Amino acid sequence: MSLNNLNPHTSLQSTILHISHAQCQKGGEPLFAPINLRLERGEMAVISGRNGSGKTTLLEAVAGLGSFCEGGMEFDHPDSPDSWLQHSHYVGHFLGNKASLTCLENLNFAATMNGSSSHENQLSAALDQVGLGGYEYHHAGDLSAGQKKRLALSRLLILNKTYWLLDEPFVNLDVAGCDWLFECISHHINNGGAALLTAHDNKRIHEKADHLIHLERP
Amino acid sequence: MMTLLDMGKYNFFVWGSMALFGVMLAVDFISIHRQRKQLSRQIKSRQRRQQS
Amino acid sequence: MNKIVKFYHEMGSPPSFYRITGYWLKPFFVLALALTVYGLIDGLFFAPPDYQQGDSYRIMFVHVPAAWMSLFIYAIIGVCGLIAFVWRMKVAEAVMMASAPIGALFTALTLLTGMLWGKPMWGTYWDWDARMTSELILLFLYIGVMGIYSAYDDDPRKAARLAALVAIIGLINLPIIRYSVEWWTSIHQGASISLMGGNSGIKDWSMLRPLLVMALATKFYYLYSMLHRARNYLLRTEQNKSWVMRQLTEQ
Amino acid sequence: MGMKFWVLLQRDVLVAWRKKSNIYQPLVFQLLIVTMFPLGLGAGAQTLQKIAPAVVWILALISTLITLENIFKDDYEDGSLGLYVLSGLPLPVAVLAKAGAHWLTTGLPVILFAPVIAVLLHLPGYAYGVLMLSLLMATPIFSLLGTVGSALIMNLKNGGMLLSVLIMPLLAPVLIFGAGAVLETTLGNNPNGHLALLAGCFVLALTLAPLAAAAAIKVNLE
């Protein structure tokens, strides 16, 4: 699987994501001790913690689908301050594929919703890259768990967003998939992208991470 | 005295309404206090659990 | 002027709201009890019988105040819902969720006493009269608010905000319901002697006095019951705050 | 922004079209229930005719009510809610798109199917026009209020019952005006009063429901 036609990122202004002593809560109880993070382009942060420590809740809060009960986050971007949604994409535990739509339709929907061009060949090229070559007209519901994960990850290749928010991306992927994903993330980082992901059993990603956040009890 | 209480043939309806009024407000009154007692017991035991 | 502002600020913060309203509970209850006893005795024994309905109209002294209360309390729930939703005030959430049960109770009381009054007056326990129908729909509004709150009982803050939203939607909808139901009955069966409409015709002060006394009595009881539940609500939702423990150990 | 609105609407119609069940479900439900009325009331044309306006209307309302629950529930469960909530498309506009898609896939078939139910209940011929017109104005209201209800119970496992309790008071006036219009025509009077008020309710729902649903989604996502 070649990575050459990964579309280059937009102009390389310096953008920084600040998360300052943030805490999330579930049922009125704070889930983890306050955390701080300063994520710039070209960096990767990995969040780890035992099950139920609030990794997904934290990632959803950063993506904009949830909220912080303490502290908060700012995204300072030179020309448009509150454009976090334009610069980030979230692939969550619930992958976001519509079961009764085909892979192409799912991808096309995600692309148009985020305003990036969606030519047929570009979409199928992305599907090839994630190893879903022949599955363009296959219903997303009939795919295996790993293939569904790949379909969700293929969105990242189409929407050129600088900040990738991935919730346990390596789960359900086979060895080849993990290698490809590791390769793809590193390529994204080297090209001036940034990634914030949760993973707890993958040694390789922990070594590559610039920031390692472990969620402690509150 | 009895004539005073007699509401003509509407005894059942008038006294029924009054009884209903009394009973429902009493139920509300009792449920408040039961809720209160149960709540303070619950909080105190939680406090003891946290200190121990 | 700053006395009022200070009072407003104090009522806004849960611990001082809890402490201040603690003193008002006893007086409200005593007042409510006294007024009820006086109103009922006055209404049942001293008010003259109605020339048309004889003594059955005395149910009005319980039915009409309850009906007024059911509407009055929903208006309060709607306003508190608006405050709680826009300014996220904990005390407004407490007052809203504390008023809902007592409001539903008064609505149910109105429906039941209305049926008991309907039997002697119309000959049937239930008649789809304009006021009774909108009272029944009001009961659904109350059940809606309480239902959405208890559905999300794992996260009290979110449950309160959703209940506030449902209360606001209900408040906007209330006049529409009353108007459409009024309009609907006026087409089908002409203006029957509606239960609540009857009292506006009362000229006799000795009939009106017990009614107003009872209306006041139910208001005081509402305040007592609501403040009590609001304090319980604050205890429950602020459990891990320090002031809760202090308050409990004092009493 | 308009493009995103159409894409979301298109996707929803496509999903509904692929999974034909929620297009047929209301129609089969109506047929199922309408056959019970003659069995219960006897097949006399007079009795059926008297209740026809109300029954046709109530069946249309209830059959749409049961499909309202999963307007947002499906999207919440498979995660695609995040795609359009985080896409920069204003939430009320997204809600409008969802309501429009739901209306196209369930409201329209209910309107087209209503005459069939009316024939089964001996509704007089001259009332069909007003029936279709009143349903044309009412079914969008069902969809719009449905988005509010569905957004409120989005992450509940068994919220269907609660949705009906929340929506019923809002639908009461719509039912009064809608069924009233059809009833008036069967009695030979002029239904314009009812239809005008129904149109009023429609405009109210069109403007307020998206705001309420958007607020409910924000609260539910927090």
XYZ file of C-alpha atoms in Angstrom:
743
model
C 0.000 0.000 0.000
C 1.718 3.115 -1.190
C 1.469 6.354 0.735
C 2.648 8.633 -2.048
C -0.614 10.299 -3.014
C -1.413 11.471 0.524
C -2.532 14.997 -0.229
C -0.167 17.601 1.247
C -1.445 19.667 4.178
C -2.563 23.238 3.960
C 0.018 25.998 4.511
C 2.107 25.276 7.571
C 1.102 28.054 10.035
C 1.901 27.152 13.617
C -1.262 26.104 15.452
C -1.262 24.940 19.090
C -3.867 22.993 21.041
C -3.839 23.844 24.756
C -5.586 21.576 27.232
C -5.203 23.174 30.687
C -5.966 21.169 33.891
C -8.982 19.617 32.227
C -11.315 17.116 33.874
C -14.394 15.317 32.596
C -17.200 13.874 34.692
C -19.667 11.069 34.378
C -22.745 10.917 36.631
C -21.542 13.915 38.589
C -18.192 12.318 39.531
C -14.867 13.536 38.026
C -13.297 10.650 36.073
C -9.604 11.461 36.235
C -7.108 13.857 37.804
C -6.715 17.166 35.922
C -4.436 16.854 32.852
C -2.426 19.391 30.861
C -1.307 19.104 27.249
C 0.247 21.386 24.688
C 0.024 19.752 21.253
C 1.700 21.424 18.268
C 1.916 20.415 14.643
C 4.371 17.589 14.030
C 3.711 16.077 17.475
C 1.764 13.083 18.710
C 0.160 12.592 22.112
C -0.987 9.223 23.461
C -3.517 8.912 26.273
C -3.388 5.735 28.283
C -5.229 4.523 31.349
C -7.071 1.484 32.726
C -10.506 0.630 31.423
C -13.159 3.080 32.531
C -10.583 5.753 33.323
C -12.332 8.164 30.924
C -10.136 7.983 27.804
C -13.079 8.045 25.416
C -14.903 10.736 27.417
C -11.780 12.921 27.304
C -11.305 12.429 23.573
C -14.981 13.201 22.897
C -14.657 16.372 24.966
C -11.598 17.449 22.967
C -13.373 16.663 19.687
C -16.326 18.840 20.700
C -18.856 16.078 21.306
C -18.598 16.364 25.081
C -17.605 18.972 27.639
C -15.083 19.467 30.408
C -16.401 19.838 33.952
C -13.152 21.548 35.048
C -10.534 23.472 33.067
C -10.820 23.493 29.287
C -9.042 23.702 25.966
C -8.097 26.473 23.550
C -6.963 26.211 19.967
C -4.916 29.220 18.893
C -4.674 29.528 15.162
C -3.126 32.726 13.651
C -6.007 33.840 11.447
C -9.186 32.103 12.664
C -9.207 31.512 16.434
C -12.263 29.277 16.925
C -11.750 27.066 13.875
C -10.968 23.927 15.856
C -13.711 22.005 14.042
C -12.232 22.863 10.657
C -8.824 21.559 11.689
C -9.698 18.405 13.597
C -11.378 15.109 12.758
C -12.545 12.541 15.289
C -12.728 8.805 14.655
C -14.471 7.463 17.738
C -15.242 4.110 19.246
C -18.559 4.268 17.335
C -17.014 4.561 13.892
C -19.710 6.580 12.159
C -20.328 4.270 9.199
C -23.945 3.915 8.175
C -24.572 0.150 7.882
C -27.030 0.318 4.985
C -24.838 2.613 2.844
C -21.977 1.409 0.657
C -18.362 2.281 1.509
C -18.223 4.862 -1.254
C -21.431 6.536 -0.096
C -20.187 6.649 3.499
C -16.912 8.210 2.400
C -18.614 10.625 0.041
C -20.936 11.784 2.817
C -18.057 12.379 5.209
C -16.095 14.234 2.537
C -18.914 16.559 1.488
C -19.966 17.228 5.079
C -16.440 18.464 5.769
C -16.236 20.438 2.559
C -13.414 18.616 0.834
C -13.646 17.568 -2.816
C -15.054 14.103 -3.374
C -14.324 12.797 -6.864
C -15.072 9.138 -7.395
C -11.459 8.231 -8.163
C -10.106 10.052 -5.122
C -12.491 8.152 -2.883
C -11.683 4.767 -4.367
C -7.958 5.614 -4.171
C -8.370 6.187 -0.429
C -10.277 2.907 -0.109
C -7.433 1.122 -1.920
C -4.945 2.608 0.495
C -6.772 1.254 3.529
C -6.982 -2.166 1.942
C -10.681 -1.989 0.999
C -9.868 -2.131 -2.704
C -12.757 -4.172 -4.107
C -15.316 -3.068 -1.497
C -16.474 0.246 -3.045
C -20.095 -0.912 -3.515
C -20.162 -3.201 -0.503
C -22.616 -2.295 2.272
C -20.705 -1.055 5.322
C -22.887 -3.281 7.484
C -21.577 -6.434 5.828
C -17.896 -5.589 6.538
C -15.899 -7.223 9.315
C -14.982 -5.201 12.419
C -11.454 -4.606 11.101
C -12.759 -3.525 7.710
C -15.239 -1.151 9.354
C -12.345 0.387 11.279
C -10.402 0.758 8.038
C -13.372 2.449 6.363
C -13.570 4.944 9.233
C -9.795 5.547 9.053
C -10.015 6.080 5.286
C -11.893 9.309 6.085
C -8.657 10.721 7.475
C -6.984 10.315 4.097
C -9.703 12.244 2.287
C -10.316 15.121 4.683
C -6.953 16.876 4.991
C -7.345 17.852 8.657
C -4.234 18.632 10.667
C -5.400 17.266 14.052
C -6.388 13.591 14.094
C -8.338 12.441 17.176
C -8.332 8.626 17.200
C -10.013 6.509 19.885
C -8.065 3.227 20.187
C -7.310 3.112 16.440
C -5.327 -0.153 16.658
C -8.225 -2.185 18.060
C -9.719 -4.725 15.583
C -6.875 -4.171 13.104
C -4.765 -7.134 12.034
C -0.931 -7.007 12.046
C -0.759 -5.600 8.493
C -3.394 -3.020 9.407
C -1.501 -1.914 12.528
C 1.691 -1.528 10.518
C -0.095 0.485 7.872
C -1.763 2.695 10.485
C 1.504 3.258 12.344
C 3.136 4.159 9.026
C 0.274 6.451 8.081
C 0.293 8.309 11.402
C 4.049 8.800 11.330
C 3.785 10.087 7.750
C 1.028 12.497 8.847
C 3.159 13.727 11.766
C 6.261 14.219 9.646
C 4.222 16.277 7.160
C 3.230 18.743 9.847
C 0.070 17.030 11.094
C -0.705 16.193 14.720
C -2.451 13.265 16.372
C -4.072 12.680 19.739
C -4.939 9.037 20.251
C -5.794 6.590 22.994
C -3.974 3.268 23.070
C -2.902 1.105 25.928
C -1.287 -2.037 24.597
C 0.795 -0.824 21.654
C 4.457 -0.379 22.677
C 5.554 1.103 19.315
C 3.151 4.023 19.459
C 4.131 4.779 23.058
C 7.790 5.108 22.059
C 6.999 7.430 19.144
C 4.722 9.641 21.225
C 6.028 13.123 22.082
C 3.531 13.423 24.963
C 2.355 10.533 27.077
C -0.635 11.203 29.350
C -1.692 8.623 31.914
C -5.141 9.177 33.426
C -4.893 8.836 37.234
C -7.778 8.544 39.689
C -9.226 11.992 40.624
C -74.850 19.014 64.819
C -75.731 16.173 62.459
C -77.844 18.435 60.272
C -74.817 20.689 59.867
C -72.740 17.833 58.471
C -75.526 16.609 56.220
C -75.022 17.811 52.632
C -78.328 16.573 51.351
C -77.987 13.733 48.872
C -74.466 14.937 47.977
C -72.817 13.591 51.147
C -70.667 11.099 49.285
C -69.438 13.642 46.749
C -68.676 16.558 49.052
C -67.105 14.508 51.833
C -65.372 12.348 49.229
C -63.691 15.408 47.765
C -62.644 16.675 51.178
C -61.246 13.259 52.100
C -59.372 13.124 48.788
C -57.912 16.584 49.434
C -56.734 15.559 52.891
C -55.376 12.162 51.903
C -53.412 13.371 48.874
C -51.783 16.240 50.754
C -50.991 13.876 53.625
C -49.350 11.482 51.170
C -47.261 14.347 49.866
C -46.330 15.400 53.401
C -45.262 11.882 54.410
C -43.309 11.275 51.205
C -41.287 14.445 51.782
C -40.229 13.410 55.258
C -39.508 9.811 54.265
C -37.372 11.088 51.374
C -35.564 13.397 53.770
C -34.819 10.695 56.342
C -33.662 8.219 53.718
C -31.434 10.848 52.096
C -29.663 11.917 55.294
C -29.108 8.272 56.285
C -27.636 7.597 52.843
C -25.327 10.619 52.894
C -24.097 9.928 56.426
C -23.269 6.321 55.602
C -21.481 7.427 52.431
C -19.492 9.899 54.493
C -18.518 7.199 56.963
C -17.483 4.917 54.093
C -15.274 7.617 52.608
C -13.581 8.417 55.918
C -12.877 4.789 56.740
C -31.453 48.518 47.323
C -28.427 46.391 48.110
C -30.559 44.406 50.586
C -32.520 42.970 47.690
C -29.412 42.317 45.644
C -27.789 40.636 48.658
C -30.942 38.531 49.139
C -30.907 37.571 45.464
C -27.278 36.509 45.656
C -27.859 34.513 48.825
C -30.846 32.718 47.308
C -28.707 31.900 44.322
C -26.098 29.912 46.179
C -27.252 26.468 47.382
C -25.784 26.526 50.931
C -27.363 29.853 51.901
C -30.602 28.983 50.062
C -30.684 25.791 52.134
C -30.039 27.655 55.406
C -32.486 30.565 54.805
C -35.402 28.484 53.583
C -34.902 26.196 56.576
C -36.394 28.899 58.836
C -39.453 29.429 56.632
C -40.664 25.813 56.595
C -42.417 25.720 59.974
C -44.301 29.048 59.558
C -45.467 28.164 56.048
C -46.827 24.829 57.240
C -48.627 26.320 60.225
C -50.099 29.054 58.044
C -51.235 26.553 55.413
C -52.842 24.303 58.016
C -54.636 27.143 59.788
C -55.939 28.672 56.566
C -57.130 25.305 55.299
C -59.027 24.547 58.493
C -60.587 28.004 58.549
C -61.397 27.942 54.817
C -63.026 24.498 54.909
C -65.093 25.185 57.995
C -66.210 28.503 56.558
C -66.922 26.996 53.136
C -68.604 23.792 54.274
C -70.787 25.086 57.069
C -71.211 28.818 56.941
C -71.402 29.538 53.210
C -75.079 29.482 52.056
C -76.140 26.581 49.793
C -76.286 27.382 46.104
C -79.861 27.923 44.830
C -79.182 25.669 41.844
C -76.748 22.982 43.001
C -77.636 22.869 46.688
C -74.645 21.743 48.732
C -72.773 19.926 45.944
C -71.137 23.207 44.880
C -69.016 23.082 48.078
C -66.627 20.805 46.217
C -65.633 24.033 44.481
C -63.695 25.104 47.607
C -61.263 22.247 46.957
C -61.539 21.849 43.187
C -61.019 25.451 42.073
C -57.984 26.260 44.274
C -56.357 23.011 43.117
C -57.006 23.945 39.474
C -55.521 27.413 39.987
C -52.519 25.835 41.712
C -51.914 23.322 38.897
C -51.604 26.158 36.392
C -49.708 28.472 38.759
C -47.132 25.784 39.571
C -46.559 24.911 35.911
C -45.921 28.591 35.206
C -43.296 28.546 37.998
C -41.756 25.348 36.581
C -41.559 26.979 33.154
C -39.933 30.148 34.467
C -37.485 28.208 36.670
C -36.765 25.976 33.689
C -35.878 29.025 31.635
C -33.571 30.365 34.381
C -32.010 26.960 34.950
C -31.472 26.368 31.218
C -30.052 29.799 30.376
C -28.066 30.655 33.532
C -27.535 27.063 34.782
C -28.566 28.064 38.326
C -28.588 25.037 40.634
C -31.266 26.553 42.882
C -33.566 27.160 39.898
C -33.160 23.482 38.951
C -33.964 22.507 42.543
C -37.108 24.671 42.645
C -38.235 23.363 39.239
C -37.815 19.690 40.074
C -39.272 20.238 43.547
C -42.413 21.879 42.152
C -43.163 19.135 39.612
C -44.512 16.447 41.993
C -46.688 18.866 43.974
C -47.959 20.356 40.717
C -48.862 16.939 39.333
C -50.574 16.173 42.629
C -52.738 19.293 42.421
C -53.587 18.485 38.786
C -54.651 14.956 39.720
C -56.623 16.394 42.642
C -58.377 18.801 40.271
C -59.304 15.960 37.921
C -60.603 13.711 40.697
C -62.606 16.394 42.518
C -63.853 17.573 39.135
C -65.210 14.087 38.472
C -66.822 13.976 41.922
C -68.410 17.364 41.230
C -69.393 16.328 37.703
C -71.544 13.390 38.866
C -74.179 15.508 40.688
C -73.959 18.344 38.158
C -73.811 16.516 34.811
C -74.865 13.020 35.846
C -71.572 11.483 34.614
C -68.191 11.263 36.286
C -66.315 12.439 33.203
C -67.374 14.900 30.575
C -64.909 16.205 27.947
C -65.422 19.737 29.188
C -62.849 22.321 28.020
C -61.227 22.849 31.416
C -61.128 19.184 32.346
C -59.577 18.209 29.003
C -56.828 20.807 29.189
C -56.278 19.789 32.822
C -55.719 16.201 31.649
C -53.225 17.349 29.004
C -51.528 19.458 31.704
C -51.080 16.239 33.672
C -49.198 14.812 30.673
C -46.959 17.881 30.686
C -46.107 17.245 34.340
C -45.469 13.542 33.676
C -43.240 14.565 30.775
C -41.056 16.793 32.940
C -40.758 14.224 35.717
C -40.317 11.377 33.250
C -37.400 12.944 31.367
C -35.696 13.773 34.693
C -35.964 10.233 36.031
C -34.897 8.778 32.667
C -31.444 10.360 33.020
C -30.974 9.716 36.723
C -27.348 8.699 36.238
C -26.364 12.306 35.451
C -28.409 14.799 37.552
C -27.048 17.956 35.903
C -27.907 16.776 32.371
C -31.279 15.441 33.548
C -32.116 18.833 35.048
C -31.159 20.680 31.872
C -33.276 18.395 29.687
C -36.198 18.677 32.131
C -35.797 22.473 31.939
C -35.976 22.304 28.146
C -39.124 20.148 28.296
C -40.629 22.609 30.811
C -39.938 25.566 28.511
C -41.468 23.751 25.531
C -44.478 22.904 27.706
C -44.828 26.493 28.861
C -44.878 27.777 25.268
C -47.405 25.093 24.411
C -49.749 25.658 27.386
C -51.675 28.658 25.975
C -51.993 26.876 22.622
C -53.474 23.824 24.323
C -55.913 25.857 26.409
C -56.981 27.919 23.400
C -57.385 24.969 21.043
C -59.275 22.905 23.643
C -61.515 25.875 24.462
C -62.152 26.370 20.738
C -62.743 22.669 20.217
C -65.421 22.388 22.908
C -67.164 25.566 21.867
C -67.807 24.010 18.430
C -69.009 20.615 19.535
C -71.415 21.124 22.377
C -71.803 24.859 22.919
C -70.653 26.457 26.163
C -71.725 23.969 28.868
C -71.614 25.289 32.420
C -67.935 24.681 32.786
C -66.776 23.945 36.312
C -64.313 26.754 36.652
C -66.423 29.224 34.721
C -69.168 28.903 37.328
C -67.279 30.693 40.070
C -66.832 33.940 38.188
C -70.570 34.305 38.524
C -70.387 34.220 42.331
C -71.513 37.612 43.613
C -72.004 36.415 47.169
C -68.974 37.397 49.318
C -69.642 34.672 51.859
C -69.034 32.126 49.051
C -66.027 33.918 47.608
C -64.258 34.378 50.968
C -63.658 30.682 51.687
C -62.569 30.201 48.110
C -59.881 32.896 48.389
C -58.812 31.593 51.809
C -58.425 28.111 50.393
C -56.486 29.493 47.424
C -54.085 31.153 49.873
C -53.870 27.967 51.942
C -52.883 25.870 48.933
C -50.240 28.440 47.991
C -48.660 28.261 51.424
C -48.736 24.465 51.367
C -47.122 24.541 47.929
C -44.342 26.769 49.267
C -43.814 24.446 52.227
C -43.749 21.272 50.136
C -41.649 22.795 47.347
C -39.025 24.300 49.639
C -38.724 21.018 51.498
C -38.236 19.041 48.289
C -35.864 21.690 46.917
C -33.690 21.329 50.021
C -33.751 17.535 49.639
C -32.827 17.949 45.953
C -29.869 20.138 46.904
C -28.749 17.639 49.536
C -28.897 14.854 46.993
C -27.162 16.645 44.154
C -24.534 18.431 46.291
C -23.687 15.355 48.356
C -19.944 15.578 47.983
C -19.841 19.281 48.880
C -18.671 20.076 52.408
C -21.664 22.225 53.405
C -23.997 19.258 53.069
C -22.189 17.319 55.776
C -22.122 20.376 58.073
C -25.852 20.942 57.654
C -26.682 17.314 58.351
C -24.534 17.014 61.444
C -26.062 20.231 62.897
C -29.647 18.988 62.828
C -23.664 25.360 3.723
C -26.598 24.597 1.454
C -24.612 21.752 -0.068
C -24.135 20.134 3.339
C -27.874 20.465 4.036
C -28.749 18.592 0.839
C -26.097 15.938 1.366
C -27.428 15.187 4.841
C -31.009 15.086 3.574
C -29.984 12.877 0.647
C -28.089 10.485 2.907
C -31.062 10.077 5.203
C -33.477 9.467 2.359
C -31.010 6.932 0.921
C -30.702 5.151 4.268
C -34.497 5.041 4.619
C -34.848 3.882 1.006
C -32.318 1.087 1.527
C -33.981 -0.086 4.740
C -37.523 -0.045 3.338
C -38.990 -1.216 6.634
C -39.572 2.259 8.047
C -41.399 3.298 4.888
C -43.786 0.355 4.955
C -44.120 0.098 8.705
C -46.556 3.012 9.201
C -48.726 1.904 6.259
C -48.969 -1.716 7.402
C -49.668 -0.519 10.929
C -52.541 1.655 9.696
C -54.045 -1.185 7.692
C -53.718 -3.496 10.663
C -55.511 -1.157 13.066
C -58.179 0.103 10.675
C -59.497 -3.423 10.156
C -60.140 -3.648 13.888
C -62.707 -0.829 13.864
C -65.389 -2.579 11.805
C -64.701 -5.801 13.759
C -65.331 -3.881 16.948
C -68.085 -1.503 15.832
C -69.902 -3.658 13.337
C -69.719 -3.071 9.596
C -72.582 -0.562 9.459
C -71.603 2.236 7.032
C -73.286 4.906 9.179
C -71.360 4.180 12.349
C -68.061 3.925 10.449
C -68.753 7.066 8.527
C -69.324 9.015 11.712
C -65.944 8.030 13.145
C -64.079 7.978 9.805
C -62.510 11.496 9.945
C -61.161 10.989 13.442
C -59.921 7.433 12.909
C -58.118 8.212 9.629
C -56.414 11.155 11.255
C -55.513 9.434 14.505
C -54.072 6.430 12.637
C -51.927 8.776 10.532
C -50.696 10.442 13.722
C -49.924 7.269 15.668
C -48.294 5.462 12.745
C -45.890 8.408 12.314
C -45.370 8.611 16.093
C -43.917 5.106 16.279
C -41.256 5.892 13.670
C -40.101 9.117 15.348
C -37.937 7.472 17.959
C -34.995 6.566 15.799
C -34.546 9.810 13.874
C -31.479 10.573 15.997
C -31.151 7.299 17.894
C -29.616 5.423 14.927
C -27.136 8.211 14.252
C -26.193 8.386 17.919
C -25.644 4.648 18.154
C -23.484 4.252 15.053
C -21.505 7.442 15.659
C -22.462 9.252 12.459
C -24.093 11.967 14.576
C -20.578 13.351 15.172
C -19.998 13.678 11.426
C -22.626 16.348 10.908
C -22.603 17.866 14.391
C -18.872 18.607 14.095
C -19.043 19.549 10.435
C -19.645 23.242 11.011
C -23.210 22.936 9.685
C -25.409 24.857 12.181
C -27.299 22.344 14.303
C -30.815 23.735 13.633
C -30.156 23.426 9.884
C -29.023 19.829 10.372
C -32.222 19.205 12.374
C -34.254 20.667 9.526
C -32.531 18.336 7.101
C -33.285 15.333 9.332
C -36.933 16.433 9.705
C -37.214 16.942 5.946
C -35.778 13.497 5.238
C -38.117 11.909 7.790
C -41.087 13.718 6.261
C -40.147 12.552 2.760
C -39.744 8.948 3.827
C -42.693 8.590 6.248
C -44.879 11.709 6.015
C -45.407 11.597 2.262
C -46.337 7.884 2.103
C -48.833 8.461 4.951
C -50.490 11.269 2.990
C -50.667 9.200 -0.199
C -51.980 6.191 1.722
C -54.648 8.092 3.695
C -57.370 7.794 0.982
C -57.036 4.008 1.152
C -57.801 4.076 4.851
C -60.595 6.592 4.230
C -62.242 4.291 1.671
C -62.190 1.425 4.156
C -64.079 3.650 6.607
C -66.622 4.949 4.083
C -65.396 8.546 4.353
C -67.650 10.600 2.022
C -65.917 11.389 -1.271
C -65.983 15.186 -0.996
C -63.887 15.086 2.205
C -60.792 13.485 0.614
C -59.374 16.783 -0.607
C -59.444 18.376 2.829
C -58.100 15.164 4.389
C -55.057 15.169 2.124
C -54.559 18.926 2.593
C -54.755 18.735 6.382
C -52.333 15.800 6.437
C -50.029 17.671 4.052
C -49.766 20.438 6.649
C -49.741 18.147 9.680
C -47.169 15.475 8.758
C -44.315 18.025 8.644
C -45.364 19.055 12.160
C -45.135 15.425 13.266
C -41.626 15.164 11.807
C -40.466 18.470 13.272
C -41.795 17.669 16.755
C -40.402 14.170 16.270
C -36.894 15.560 15.920
C -37.345 17.387 19.251
C -38.618 14.242 20.952
C -35.967 12.042 19.396
C -33.204 14.456 20.370
C -34.472 14.490 23.962
C -34.369 10.694 24.335
C -31.383 10.136 22.025
C -29.162 8.147 24.369
C -31.874 6.268 26.261
C -32.233 2.578 25.661
C -36.037 2.426 25.916
C -37.145 5.999 25.401
C -40.041 5.322 22.995
C -42.715 5.600 25.654
C -41.209 8.800 27.030
C -41.138 10.288 23.538
C -44.904 9.741 23.184
C -45.574 11.351 26.577
C -43.424 14.353 25.663
C -44.879 14.788 22.184
C -48.568 14.098 22.903
C -49.395 17.519 24.460
C -47.713 19.221 21.503
C -49.739 17.143 19.039
C -53.106 17.693 20.775
C -53.819 21.051 19.084
C -52.654 19.676 15.714
C -55.037 16.748 16.048
C -57.891 19.042 17.093
C -57.447 21.318 14.084
C -56.659 18.560 11.600
C -59.371 16.055 12.483
C -61.729 18.975 13.040
C -61.184 20.194 9.483
C -62.098 16.814 8.032
C -65.084 16.507 10.365
C -66.368 19.926 9.345
C -66.249 19.005 5.686
C -68.173 15.793 6.309
C -70.815 17.900 8.104
C -70.891 20.181 5.084
C -69.399 23.242 6.784
C -66.378 25.236 5.665
C -63.090 23.889 7.156
C -60.970 26.977 6.390
C -60.832 28.038 10.018
C -59.294 24.728 11.072
C -56.894 24.638 8.131
C -55.669 28.165 8.814
C -54.928 27.298 12.446
C -53.201 24.108 11.323
C -51.018 26.175 8.993
C -50.279 28.413 11.977
C -49.122 25.406 13.997
C -46.965 24.316 11.071
C -45.164 27.665 10.901
C -44.677 27.611 14.677
C -43.209 24.117 14.548
C -41.037 25.013 11.556
C -39.421 27.915 13.411
C -39.231 26.671 17.030
C -38.732 22.910 16.736
C -35.248 23.040 15.153
C -34.047 25.378 17.907
C -35.442 23.115 20.621
C -34.000 19.985 19.016
C -30.590 21.637 18.569
C -30.591 22.644 22.237
C -31.564 19.097 23.253
C -28.742 17.588 21.155
C -26.210 19.991 22.686
C -27.349 19.077 26.183
C -27.319 15.372 25.394
C -23.837 15.514 23.958
C -22.385 17.466 26.870
